[in-house]
Amino acid sequence: MGNVNCVFCGCIEQASVGVVEKWGRFDRLAEPGLNFWNPLAGECLSGTLSTRINSLDVKIETKTKDNVFVQLLCSIQYRVIRQNADDAFYELQNPTEQIQAYVFDVVRAHVPKMNLDELFEQKDEVAKAVLEELEKVMGAYGYNIEHILMVDIIPDASVRRAMNEINAAQRMQLASVYKGEADKILQVKKAEAEAEAKYLGGVGVARQRQAITDGLRENILNFSHKVEGTSAKEVMDLIMITQYFDTIKDLGNSSKNTTVFIPHGPGHVRDIGDQIRNGLMEAACAKDAE
């Protein structure tokens, strides 16, 4: 609902203030509600002002210290000071143009001192400088600056593409470093696992050979004690021959179609026995030396 006026009285709506003149000169402010004035005494309602907060968006194009052209979108929230509404009514014909002019002046004085990165980091400092200047100037005209927001900073399109490419390259480089570290860890762990497997395999083979040696030694001793007149060498030869024939049997029963040529005959069996015996003796001597 708007303001309702007649010749002798008028209703000023909430969040508004009326300006009453007497013989063309400012007389008083009319508060919200029903107000009376005497036209016979030269009083009349000259106009009303809203005390609500207004918002003004200003787009400024300027250049940074590193010669990058940018557009800044600034949002100014202002309102009329109720007690100084007469100054706002009489002093400024177009307050928005006045505010825009001061915003342009302050922004173009501060931004050229900053690099583009500094502008993004310190945009609140620019907004603060604009606020301080506008409060000092517009306060004298009956306006109060409530807030100033630096809504957006828009560099040139080619600069934005270059910034995105730089950011993408940095992230790719960081990803490559992380991937290299991960591959390094996998290689180290794989080498450690292979070394551990080989160590455990060697331990298993050593234990197997030790068990075979202990078993042969026990069989030779038992056979020598039970069958009188036999020497350890004869028992060893008998065991070697038995192992030899068992090996031939296993080769023949193998499912793989593989032909194996081996020397066969009593003399060859004796040679194999001598080789195994010599190997066992050398192993025992090396163990005693340790």
PDB file of C-alpha atoms in Angstrom:
ATOM      1  CA  MET A   1       0.000   0.000   0.000  1.00  0.00           C
ATOM      2  CA  GLY A   2       1.358   3.432  -0.903  1.00  0.00           C
ATOM      3  CA  ASN A   3       1.172   6.685   1.001  1.00  0.00           C
ATOM      4  CA  VAL A   4      -2.330   8.149   1.245  1.00  0.00           C
ATOM      5  CA  ASN A   5      -2.445  11.972   1.255  1.00  0.00           C
ATOM      6  CA  CYS A   6      -4.960  14.754   1.149  1.00  0.00           C
ATOM      7  CA  VAL A   7      -4.755  18.528   1.535  1.00  0.00           C
ATOM      8  CA  PHE A   8      -4.747  18.596   5.352  1.00  0.00           C
ATOM      9  CA  CYS A   9      -3.365  15.180   6.340  1.00  0.00           C
ATOM     10  CA  GLY A  10      -1.563  12.150   5.044  1.00  0.00           C
ATOM     11  CA  CYS A  11      -0.630   8.589   6.013  1.00  0.00           C
ATOM     12  CA  ILE A  12       3.046   7.676   5.780  1.00  0.00           C
ATOM     13  CA  GLU A  13       3.593   3.927   5.435  1.00  0.00           C
ATOM     14  CA  GLN A  14       5.972   1.887   7.559  1.00  0.00           C
ATOM     15  CA  ALA A  15       9.704   1.988   6.596  1.00  0.00           C
ATOM     16  CA  SER A  16       9.206   5.408   4.995  1.00  0.00           C
ATOM     17  CA  VAL A  17       9.674   8.994   6.029  1.00  0.00           C
ATOM     18  CA  GLY A  18       7.894  12.085   4.691  1.00  0.00           C
ATOM     19  CA  VAL A  19       9.356  15.498   4.003  1.00  0.00           C
ATOM     20  CA  VAL A  20       7.102  18.429   4.948  1.00  0.00           C
ATOM     21  CA  GLU A  21       7.820  21.903   3.550  1.00  0.00           C
ATOM     22  CA  LYS A  22       6.521  25.288   4.640  1.00  0.00           C
ATOM     23  CA  TRP A  23       6.340  27.951   1.969  1.00  0.00           C
ATOM     24  CA  GLY A  24       8.754  25.899  -0.170  1.00  0.00           C
ATOM     25  CA  ARG A  25      11.295  25.485   2.598  1.00  0.00           C
ATOM     26  CA  PHE A  26      12.055  22.318   4.567  1.00  0.00           C
ATOM     27  CA  ASP A  27      10.112  22.295   7.814  1.00  0.00           C
ATOM     28  CA  ARG A  28      10.123  18.837   9.355  1.00  0.00           C
ATOM     29  CA  LEU A  29      10.112  15.055   8.802  1.00  0.00           C
ATOM     30  CA  ALA A  30       6.861  13.099   8.947  1.00  0.00           C
ATOM     31  CA  GLU A  31       7.107   9.746  10.731  1.00  0.00           C
ATOM     32  CA  PRO A  32       5.128   6.633   9.633  1.00  0.00           C
ATOM     33  CA  GLY A  33       1.433   6.895  10.465  1.00  0.00           C
ATOM     34  CA  LEU A  34      -1.143   9.702  10.231  1.00  0.00           C
ATOM     35  CA  ASN A  35       0.326  13.169   9.937  1.00  0.00           C
ATOM     36  CA  PHE A  36      -1.384  16.603   9.708  1.00  0.00           C
ATOM     37  CA  TRP A  37      -0.204  19.809   8.065  1.00  0.00           C
ATOM     38  CA  ASN A  38      -1.834  23.155   7.494  1.00  0.00           C
ATOM     39  CA  PRO A  39      -1.906  24.242   3.863  1.00  0.00           C
ATOM     40  CA  LEU A  40      -3.274  27.623   4.916  1.00  0.00           C
ATOM     41  CA  ALA A  41       0.025  28.176   6.714  1.00  0.00           C
ATOM     42  CA  GLY A  42       1.963  27.089   3.632  1.00  0.00           C
ATOM     43  CA  GLU A  43       2.631  23.495   4.819  1.00  0.00           C
ATOM     44  CA  CYS A  44       2.564  20.573   2.407  1.00  0.00           C
ATOM     45  CA  LEU A  45       4.028  17.097   1.962  1.00  0.00           C
ATOM     46  CA  SER A  46       6.826  17.486  -0.560  1.00  0.00           C
ATOM     47  CA  GLY A  47       7.695  13.799  -0.882  1.00  0.00           C
ATOM     48  CA  THR A  48       8.607  10.540   0.830  1.00  0.00           C
ATOM     49  CA  LEU A  49      11.730   8.415   1.053  1.00  0.00           C
ATOM     50  CA  SER A  50      11.985   4.685   1.759  1.00  0.00           C
ATOM     51  CA  THR A  51      14.258   3.650   4.620  1.00  0.00           C
ATOM     52  CA  ARG A  52      14.474   0.058   3.400  1.00  0.00           C
ATOM     53  CA  ILE A  53      17.828  -1.396   2.390  1.00  0.00           C
ATOM     54  CA  ASN A  54      18.499  -1.024  -1.334  1.00  0.00           C
ATOM     55  CA  SER A  55      20.929  -3.108  -3.346  1.00  0.00           C
ATOM     56  CA  LEU A  56      23.019  -1.782  -6.213  1.00  0.00           C
ATOM     57  CA  ASP A  57      25.140  -4.018  -8.454  1.00  0.00           C
ATOM     58  CA  VAL A  58      28.129  -2.370 -10.076  1.00  0.00           C
ATOM     59  CA  LYS A  59      30.353  -3.981 -12.715  1.00  0.00           C
ATOM     60  CA  ILE A  60      33.837  -2.498 -12.988  1.00  0.00           C
ATOM     61  CA  GLU A  61      36.447  -3.336 -15.620  1.00  0.00           C
ATOM     62  CA  THR A  62      40.044  -2.625 -14.677  1.00  0.00           C
ATOM     63  CA  LYS A  63      43.602  -3.924 -15.027  1.00  0.00           C
ATOM     64  CA  THR A  64      45.812  -5.656 -12.472  1.00  0.00           C
ATOM     65  CA  LYS A  65      49.488  -5.047 -11.793  1.00  0.00           C
ATOM     66  CA  ASP A  66      50.484  -7.946 -14.081  1.00  0.00           C
ATOM     67  CA  ASN A  67      48.465  -6.436 -16.970  1.00  0.00           C
ATOM     68  CA  VAL A  68      45.442  -8.736 -16.774  1.00  0.00           C
ATOM     69  CA  PHE A  69      42.082  -7.165 -17.550  1.00  0.00           C
ATOM     70  CA  VAL A  70      39.373  -8.242 -15.116  1.00  0.00           C
ATOM     71  CA  GLN A  71      35.744  -7.470 -14.436  1.00  0.00           C
ATOM     72  CA  LEU A  72      34.661  -7.082 -10.811  1.00  0.00           C
ATOM     73  CA  LEU A  73      31.032  -7.442  -9.802  1.00  0.00           C
ATOM     74  CA  CYS A  74      30.376  -5.451  -6.640  1.00  0.00           C
ATOM     75  CA  SER A  75      27.109  -5.435  -4.692  1.00  0.00           C
ATOM     76  CA  ILE A  76      26.418  -2.355  -2.481  1.00  0.00           C
ATOM     77  CA  GLN A  77      23.655  -2.402   0.120  1.00  0.00           C
ATOM     78  CA  TYR A  78      22.641   1.063   1.350  1.00  0.00           C
ATOM     79  CA  ARG A  79      19.745   2.825   2.998  1.00  0.00           C
ATOM     80  CA  VAL A  80      18.542   6.334   3.910  1.00  0.00           C
ATOM     81  CA  ILE A  81      19.388   7.471   7.441  1.00  0.00           C
ATOM     82  CA  ARG A  82      16.012   8.355   8.966  1.00  0.00           C
ATOM     83  CA  GLN A  83      17.331  11.282  11.018  1.00  0.00           C
ATOM     84  CA  ASN A  84      19.088  12.761   7.943  1.00  0.00           C
ATOM     85  CA  ALA A  85      16.384  12.026   5.408  1.00  0.00           C
ATOM     86  CA  ASP A  86      16.173  15.724   4.504  1.00  0.00           C
ATOM     87  CA  ASP A  87      19.813  15.644   3.315  1.00  0.00           C
ATOM     88  CA  ALA A  88      19.089  12.548   1.213  1.00  0.00           C
ATOM     89  CA  PHE A  89      15.988  14.233  -0.233  1.00  0.00           C
ATOM     90  CA  TYR A  90      17.551  17.566  -1.131  1.00  0.00           C
ATOM     91  CA  GLU A  91      21.271  16.974  -1.665  1.00  0.00           C
ATOM     92  CA  LEU A  92      21.391  14.128  -4.212  1.00  0.00           C
ATOM     93  CA  GLN A  93      19.203  13.881  -7.270  1.00  0.00           C
ATOM     94  CA  ASN A  94      20.523  10.454  -8.326  1.00  0.00           C
ATOM     95  CA  PRO A  95      22.284   8.609  -5.449  1.00  0.00           C
ATOM     96  CA  THR A  96      22.957   5.438  -7.472  1.00  0.00           C
ATOM     97  CA  GLU A  97      25.092   7.292 -10.004  1.00  0.00           C
ATOM     98  CA  GLN A  98      27.008   8.942  -7.170  1.00  0.00           C
ATOM     99  CA  ILE A  99      27.673   5.580  -5.501  1.00  0.00           C
ATOM    100  CA  GLN A 100      28.763   4.022  -8.793  1.00  0.00           C
ATOM    101  CA  ALA A 101      31.214   6.856  -9.430  1.00  0.00           C
ATOM    102  CA  TYR A 102      32.916   6.415  -6.063  1.00  0.00           C
ATOM    103  CA  VAL A 103      33.046   2.612  -6.456  1.00  0.00           C
ATOM    104  CA  PHE A 104      34.727   3.003  -9.847  1.00  0.00           C
ATOM    105  CA  ASP A 105      37.220   5.472  -8.414  1.00  0.00           C
ATOM    106  CA  VAL A 106      38.239   3.377  -5.384  1.00  0.00           C
ATOM    107  CA  VAL A 107      38.424   0.035  -7.205  1.00  0.00           C
ATOM    108  CA  ARG A 108      40.493   1.441 -10.057  1.00  0.00           C
ATOM    109  CA  ALA A 109      42.852   2.994  -7.509  1.00  0.00           C
ATOM    110  CA  HIS A 110      43.469  -0.262  -5.579  1.00  0.00           C
ATOM    111  CA  VAL A 111      43.309  -3.118  -8.096  1.00  0.00           C
ATOM    112  CA  PRO A 112      46.201  -1.912 -10.335  1.00  0.00           C
ATOM    113  CA  LYS A 113      48.479  -2.298  -7.277  1.00  0.00           C
ATOM    114  CA  MET A 114      47.774  -6.053  -7.049  1.00  0.00           C
ATOM    115  CA  ASN A 115      48.616  -9.084  -9.110  1.00  0.00           C
ATOM    116  CA  LEU A 116      45.765 -11.299 -10.252  1.00  0.00           C
ATOM    117  CA  ASP A 117      46.433 -13.906  -7.561  1.00  0.00           C
ATOM    118  CA  GLU A 118      46.653 -11.210  -4.900  1.00  0.00           C
ATOM    119  CA  LEU A 119      43.338  -9.781  -6.078  1.00  0.00           C
ATOM    120  CA  PHE A 120      41.603 -13.130  -5.565  1.00  0.00           C
ATOM    121  CA  GLU A 121      43.212 -13.508  -2.131  1.00  0.00           C
ATOM    122  CA  GLN A 122      42.576  -9.917  -0.983  1.00  0.00           C
ATOM    123  CA  LYS A 123      39.215  -9.106  -2.531  1.00  0.00           C
ATOM    124  CA  ASP A 124      37.835  -8.449   0.963  1.00  0.00           C
ATOM    125  CA  GLU A 125      40.467  -5.753   1.390  1.00  0.00           C
ATOM    126  CA  VAL A 126      39.219  -4.049  -1.775  1.00  0.00           C
ATOM    127  CA  ALA A 127      35.633  -4.241  -0.535  1.00  0.00           C
ATOM    128  CA  LYS A 128      36.720  -2.760   2.805  1.00  0.00           C
ATOM    129  CA  ALA A 129      38.442   0.163   1.076  1.00  0.00           C
ATOM    130  CA  VAL A 130      35.303   0.867  -0.980  1.00  0.00           C
ATOM    131  CA  LEU A 131      33.146   0.687   2.158  1.00  0.00           C
ATOM    132  CA  GLU A 132      35.332   3.154   4.074  1.00  0.00           C
ATOM    133  CA  GLU A 133      35.301   5.665   1.214  1.00  0.00           C
ATOM    134  CA  LEU A 134      31.553   5.417   0.594  1.00  0.00           C
ATOM    135  CA  GLU A 135      30.686   5.702   4.287  1.00  0.00           C
ATOM    136  CA  LYS A 136      32.740   8.884   4.528  1.00  0.00           C
ATOM    137  CA  VAL A 137      31.223  10.469   1.438  1.00  0.00           C
ATOM    138  CA  MET A 138      27.627   9.228   1.404  1.00  0.00           C
ATOM    139  CA  GLY A 139      27.134   9.831   5.125  1.00  0.00           C
ATOM    140  CA  ALA A 140      27.202  13.544   4.446  1.00  0.00           C
ATOM    141  CA  TYR A 141      24.279  13.094   2.051  1.00  0.00           C
ATOM    142  CA  GLY A 142      22.078  11.158   4.476  1.00  0.00           C
ATOM    143  CA  TYR A 143      22.893   7.638   3.250  1.00  0.00           C
ATOM    144  CA  ASN A 144      24.380   4.763   5.235  1.00  0.00           C
ATOM    145  CA  ILE A 145      26.344   1.987   3.471  1.00  0.00           C
ATOM    146  CA  GLU A 146      25.359  -1.286   5.144  1.00  0.00           C
ATOM    147  CA  HIS A 147      27.464  -3.865   3.294  1.00  0.00           C
ATOM    148  CA  ILE A 148      29.696  -4.147   0.263  1.00  0.00           C
ATOM    149  CA  LEU A 149      30.247  -7.572  -1.278  1.00  0.00           C
ATOM    150  CA  MET A 150      32.837  -8.356  -3.943  1.00  0.00           C
ATOM    151  CA  VAL A 151      30.617 -10.921  -5.610  1.00  0.00           C
ATOM    152  CA  ASP A 152      32.794 -12.070  -8.503  1.00  0.00           C
ATOM    153  CA  ILE A 153      36.135 -11.513 -10.207  1.00  0.00           C
ATOM    154  CA  ILE A 154      36.079 -12.422 -13.895  1.00  0.00           C
ATOM    155  CA  PRO A 155      39.415 -12.418 -15.751  1.00  0.00           C
ATOM    156  CA  ASP A 156      39.651 -12.431 -19.518  1.00  0.00           C
ATOM    157  CA  ALA A 157      38.627 -15.737 -21.136  1.00  0.00           C
ATOM    158  CA  SER A 158      42.133 -16.481 -22.415  1.00  0.00           C
ATOM    159  CA  VAL A 159      43.541 -15.906 -18.919  1.00  0.00           C
ATOM    160  CA  ARG A 160      40.989 -18.287 -17.418  1.00  0.00           C
ATOM    161  CA  ARG A 161      41.962 -20.987 -19.917  1.00  0.00           C
ATOM    162  CA  ALA A 162      45.644 -20.474 -19.122  1.00  0.00           C
ATOM    163  CA  MET A 163      44.966 -20.673 -15.378  1.00  0.00           C
ATOM    164  CA  ASN A 164      42.985 -23.900 -15.818  1.00  0.00           C
ATOM    165  CA  GLU A 165      45.777 -25.415 -17.904  1.00  0.00           C
ATOM    166  CA  ILE A 166      48.377 -24.490 -15.269  1.00  0.00           C
ATOM    167  CA  ASN A 167      46.244 -26.003 -12.536  1.00  0.00           C
ATOM    168  CA  ALA A 168      45.682 -29.175 -14.568  1.00  0.00           C
ATOM    169  CA  ALA A 169      49.422 -29.512 -15.275  1.00  0.00           C
ATOM    170  CA  GLN A 170      50.256 -29.120 -11.579  1.00  0.00           C
ATOM    171  CA  ARG A 171      47.731 -31.768 -10.621  1.00  0.00           C
ATOM    172  CA  MET A 172      49.053 -34.154 -13.284  1.00  0.00           C
ATOM    173  CA  GLN A 173      52.575 -33.625 -11.978  1.00  0.00           C
ATOM    174  CA  LEU A 174      51.445 -34.335  -8.422  1.00  0.00           C
ATOM    175  CA  ALA A 175      49.587 -37.456  -9.580  1.00  0.00           C
ATOM    176  CA  SER A 176      52.732 -38.685 -11.356  1.00  0.00           C
ATOM    177  CA  VAL A 177      54.757 -38.225  -8.170  1.00  0.00           C
ATOM    178  CA  TYR A 178      52.229 -40.195  -6.142  1.00  0.00           C
ATOM    179  CA  LYS A 179      52.085 -42.933  -8.795  1.00  0.00           C
ATOM    180  CA  GLY A 180      55.886 -43.182  -8.838  1.00  0.00           C
ATOM    181  CA  GLU A 181      55.985 -43.497  -5.053  1.00  0.00           C
ATOM    182  CA  ALA A 182      53.312 -46.203  -5.167  1.00  0.00           C
ATOM    183  CA  ASP A 183      55.220 -48.150  -7.863  1.00  0.00           C
ATOM    184  CA  LYS A 184      58.397 -47.834  -5.801  1.00  0.00           C
ATOM    185  CA  ILE A 185      56.685 -49.250  -2.723  1.00  0.00           C
ATOM    186  CA  LEU A 186      55.259 -52.144  -4.759  1.00  0.00           C
ATOM    187  CA  GLN A 187      58.679 -52.961  -6.212  1.00  0.00           C
ATOM    188  CA  VAL A 188      60.310 -52.869  -2.775  1.00  0.00           C
ATOM    189  CA  LYS A 189      57.640 -55.062  -1.238  1.00  0.00           C
ATOM    190  CA  LYS A 190      57.841 -57.479  -4.161  1.00  0.00           C
ATOM    191  CA  ALA A 191      61.641 -57.725  -3.805  1.00  0.00           C
ATOM    192  CA  GLU A 192      61.326 -58.270  -0.064  1.00  0.00           C
ATOM    193  CA  ALA A 193      58.728 -61.002  -0.639  1.00  0.00           C
ATOM    194  CA  GLU A 194      60.924 -62.742  -3.223  1.00  0.00           C
ATOM    195  CA  ALA A 195      63.942 -62.574  -0.902  1.00  0.00           C
ATOM    196  CA  GLU A 196      61.910 -63.994   1.971  1.00  0.00           C
ATOM    197  CA  ALA A 197      60.517 -66.756  -0.263  1.00  0.00           C
ATOM    198  CA  LYS A 198      63.993 -67.708  -1.445  1.00  0.00           C
ATOM    199  CA  TYR A 199      65.279 -67.695   2.130  1.00  0.00           C
ATOM    200  CA  LEU A 200      62.433 -69.910   3.322  1.00  0.00           C
ATOM    201  CA  GLY A 201      62.915 -72.182   0.279  1.00  0.00           C
ATOM    202  CA  GLY A 202      66.594 -72.534   1.124  1.00  0.00           C
ATOM    203  CA  VAL A 203      65.738 -73.332   4.735  1.00  0.00           C
ATOM    204  CA  GLY A 204      63.269 -75.964   3.547  1.00  0.00           C
ATOM    205  CA  VAL A 205      65.806 -77.571   1.196  1.00  0.00           C
ATOM    206  CA  ALA A 206      68.433 -77.600   3.946  1.00  0.00           C
ATOM    207  CA  ARG A 207      66.040 -79.233   6.377  1.00  0.00           C
ATOM    208  CA  GLN A 208      65.014 -81.784   3.737  1.00  0.00           C
ATOM    209  CA  ARG A 209      68.610 -82.727   3.075  1.00  0.00           C
ATOM    210  CA  GLN A 210      69.328 -82.925   6.780  1.00  0.00           C
ATOM    211  CA  ALA A 211      66.344 -85.238   7.246  1.00  0.00           C
ATOM    212  CA  ILE A 212      67.508 -87.447   4.369  1.00  0.00           C
ATOM    213  CA  THR A 213      70.989 -87.614   5.860  1.00  0.00           C
ATOM    214  CA  ASP A 214      69.664 -88.450   9.321  1.00  0.00           C
ATOM    215  CA  GLY A 215      67.371 -91.124   7.886  1.00  0.00           C
ATOM    216  CA  LEU A 216      70.176 -92.752   5.903  1.00  0.00           C
ATOM    217  CA  ARG A 217      72.448 -92.707   8.914  1.00  0.00           C
ATOM    218  CA  GLU A 218      69.782 -94.349  11.087  1.00  0.00           C
ATOM    219  CA  ASN A 219      69.016 -97.031   8.470  1.00  0.00           C
ATOM    220  CA  ILE A 220      72.699 -97.884   8.068  1.00  0.00           C
ATOM    221  CA  LEU A 221      73.185 -98.211  11.832  1.00  0.00           C
ATOM    222  CA  ASN A 222      70.047-100.349  12.295  1.00  0.00           C
ATOM    223  CA  PHE A 223      70.943-102.658   9.384  1.00  0.00           C
ATOM    224  CA  SER A 224      74.547-103.068  10.611  1.00  0.00           C
ATOM    225  CA  HIS A 225      73.393-104.011  14.101  1.00  0.00           C
ATOM    226  CA  LYS A 226      70.762-106.476  12.948  1.00  0.00           C
ATOM    227  CA  VAL A 227      72.792-108.199  10.195  1.00  0.00           C
ATOM    228  CA  GLU A 228      76.196-109.214  11.501  1.00  0.00           C
ATOM    229  CA  GLY A 229      79.181-109.142   9.203  1.00  0.00           C
ATOM    230  CA  THR A 230      77.930-106.260   7.040  1.00  0.00           C
ATOM    231  CA  SER A 231      79.827-103.030   6.764  1.00  0.00           C
ATOM    232  CA  ALA A 232      78.424 -99.544   6.498  1.00  0.00           C
ATOM    233  CA  LYS A 233      79.666 -99.321   2.909  1.00  0.00           C
ATOM    234  CA  GLU A 234      77.746-102.386   1.856  1.00  0.00           C
ATOM    235  CA  VAL A 235      74.591-101.121   3.477  1.00  0.00           C
ATOM    236  CA  MET A 236      75.075 -97.759   1.744  1.00  0.00           C
ATOM    237  CA  ASP A 237      75.479 -99.457  -1.632  1.00  0.00           C
ATOM    238  CA  LEU A 238      72.299-101.433  -1.046  1.00  0.00           C
ATOM    239  CA  ILE A 239      70.349 -98.292  -0.155  1.00  0.00           C
ATOM    240  CA  MET A 240      71.718 -96.441  -3.192  1.00  0.00           C
ATOM    241  CA  ILE A 241      70.659 -99.274  -5.498  1.00  0.00           C
ATOM    242  CA  THR A 242      67.175 -99.272  -3.962  1.00  0.00           C
ATOM    243  CA  GLN A 243      66.887 -95.487  -4.391  1.00  0.00           C
ATOM    244  CA  TYR A 244      68.158 -95.793  -7.937  1.00  0.00           C
ATOM    245  CA  PHE A 245      65.470 -98.303  -8.930  1.00  0.00           C
ATOM    246  CA  ASP A 246      62.778 -96.266  -7.148  1.00  0.00           C
ATOM    247  CA  THR A 247      63.826 -93.224  -9.167  1.00  0.00           C
ATOM    248  CA  ILE A 248      63.620 -95.179 -12.450  1.00  0.00           C
ATOM    249  CA  LYS A 249      60.190 -96.429 -11.417  1.00  0.00           C
ATOM    250  CA  ASP A 250      58.953 -92.883 -10.711  1.00  0.00           C
ATOM    251  CA  LEU A 251      60.221 -91.701 -14.079  1.00  0.00           C
ATOM    252  CA  GLY A 252      58.425 -94.533 -15.835  1.00  0.00           C
ATOM    253  CA  ASN A 253      55.141 -93.849 -14.008  1.00  0.00           C
ATOM    254  CA  SER A 254      55.238 -90.119 -14.793  1.00  0.00           C
ATOM    255  CA  SER A 255      52.293 -88.833 -16.839  1.00  0.00           C
ATOM    256  CA  LYS A 256      54.507 -86.554 -18.923  1.00  0.00           C
ATOM    257  CA  ASN A 257      55.672 -87.838 -22.296  1.00  0.00           C
ATOM    258  CA  THR A 258      59.332 -87.230 -21.675  1.00  0.00           C
ATOM    259  CA  THR A 259      62.210 -89.525 -22.632  1.00  0.00           C
ATOM    260  CA  VAL A 260      65.139 -89.541 -20.240  1.00  0.00           C
ATOM    261  CA  PHE A 261      68.433 -91.207 -21.176  1.00  0.00           C
ATOM    262  CA  ILE A 262      70.439 -92.352 -18.168  1.00  0.00           C
ATOM    263  CA  PRO A 263      73.421 -94.703 -17.887  1.00  0.00           C
ATOM    264  CA  HIS A 264      72.411 -98.122 -16.570  1.00  0.00           C
ATOM    265  CA  GLY A 265      74.440-100.993 -15.269  1.00  0.00           C
ATOM    266  CA  PRO A 266      76.059-102.231 -12.024  1.00  0.00           C
ATOM    267  CA  GLY A 267      79.147-100.108 -12.600  1.00  0.00           C
ATOM    268  CA  HIS A 268      77.100 -96.982 -13.064  1.00  0.00           C
ATOM    269  CA  VAL A 269      75.103 -97.681  -9.925  1.00  0.00           C
ATOM    270  CA  ARG A 270      78.361 -97.966  -7.985  1.00  0.00           C
ATOM    271  CA  ASP A 271      79.549 -94.656  -9.428  1.00  0.00           C
ATOM    272  CA  ILE A 272      76.306 -92.936  -8.355  1.00  0.00           C
ATOM    273  CA  GLY A 273      76.698 -94.381  -4.871  1.00  0.00           C
ATOM    274  CA  ASP A 274      80.258 -93.107  -4.634  1.00  0.00           C
ATOM    275  CA  GLN A 275      79.185 -89.631  -5.736  1.00  0.00           C
ATOM    276  CA  ILE A 276      76.378 -89.462  -3.167  1.00  0.00           C
ATOM    277  CA  ARG A 277      78.639 -90.792  -0.415  1.00  0.00           C
ATOM    278  CA  ASN A 278      81.348 -88.267  -1.222  1.00  0.00           C
ATOM    279  CA  GLY A 279      78.793 -85.463  -1.220  1.00  0.00           C
ATOM    280  CA  LEU A 280      77.464 -86.475   2.187  1.00  0.00           C
ATOM    281  CA  MET A 281      80.959 -86.680   3.629  1.00  0.00           C
ATOM    282  CA  GLU A 282      81.894 -83.241   2.272  1.00  0.00           C
ATOM    283  CA  ALA A 283      78.708 -81.778   3.696  1.00  0.00           C
ATOM    284  CA  ALA A 284      79.430 -83.323   7.101  1.00  0.00           C
ATOM    285  CA  CYS A 285      83.019 -81.987   7.056  1.00  0.00           C
ATOM    286  CA  ALA A 286      81.822 -78.481   6.169  1.00  0.00           C
ATOM    287  CA  LYS A 287      79.267 -78.581   8.984  1.00  0.00           C
ATOM    288  CA  ASP A 288      81.945 -79.673  11.528  1.00  0.00           C
ATOM    289  CA  ALA A 289      84.253 -76.878  10.310  1.00  0.00           C
ATOM    290  CA  GLU A 290      81.580 -74.278  11.057  1.00  0.00           C
TER     291      GLU A 290
END
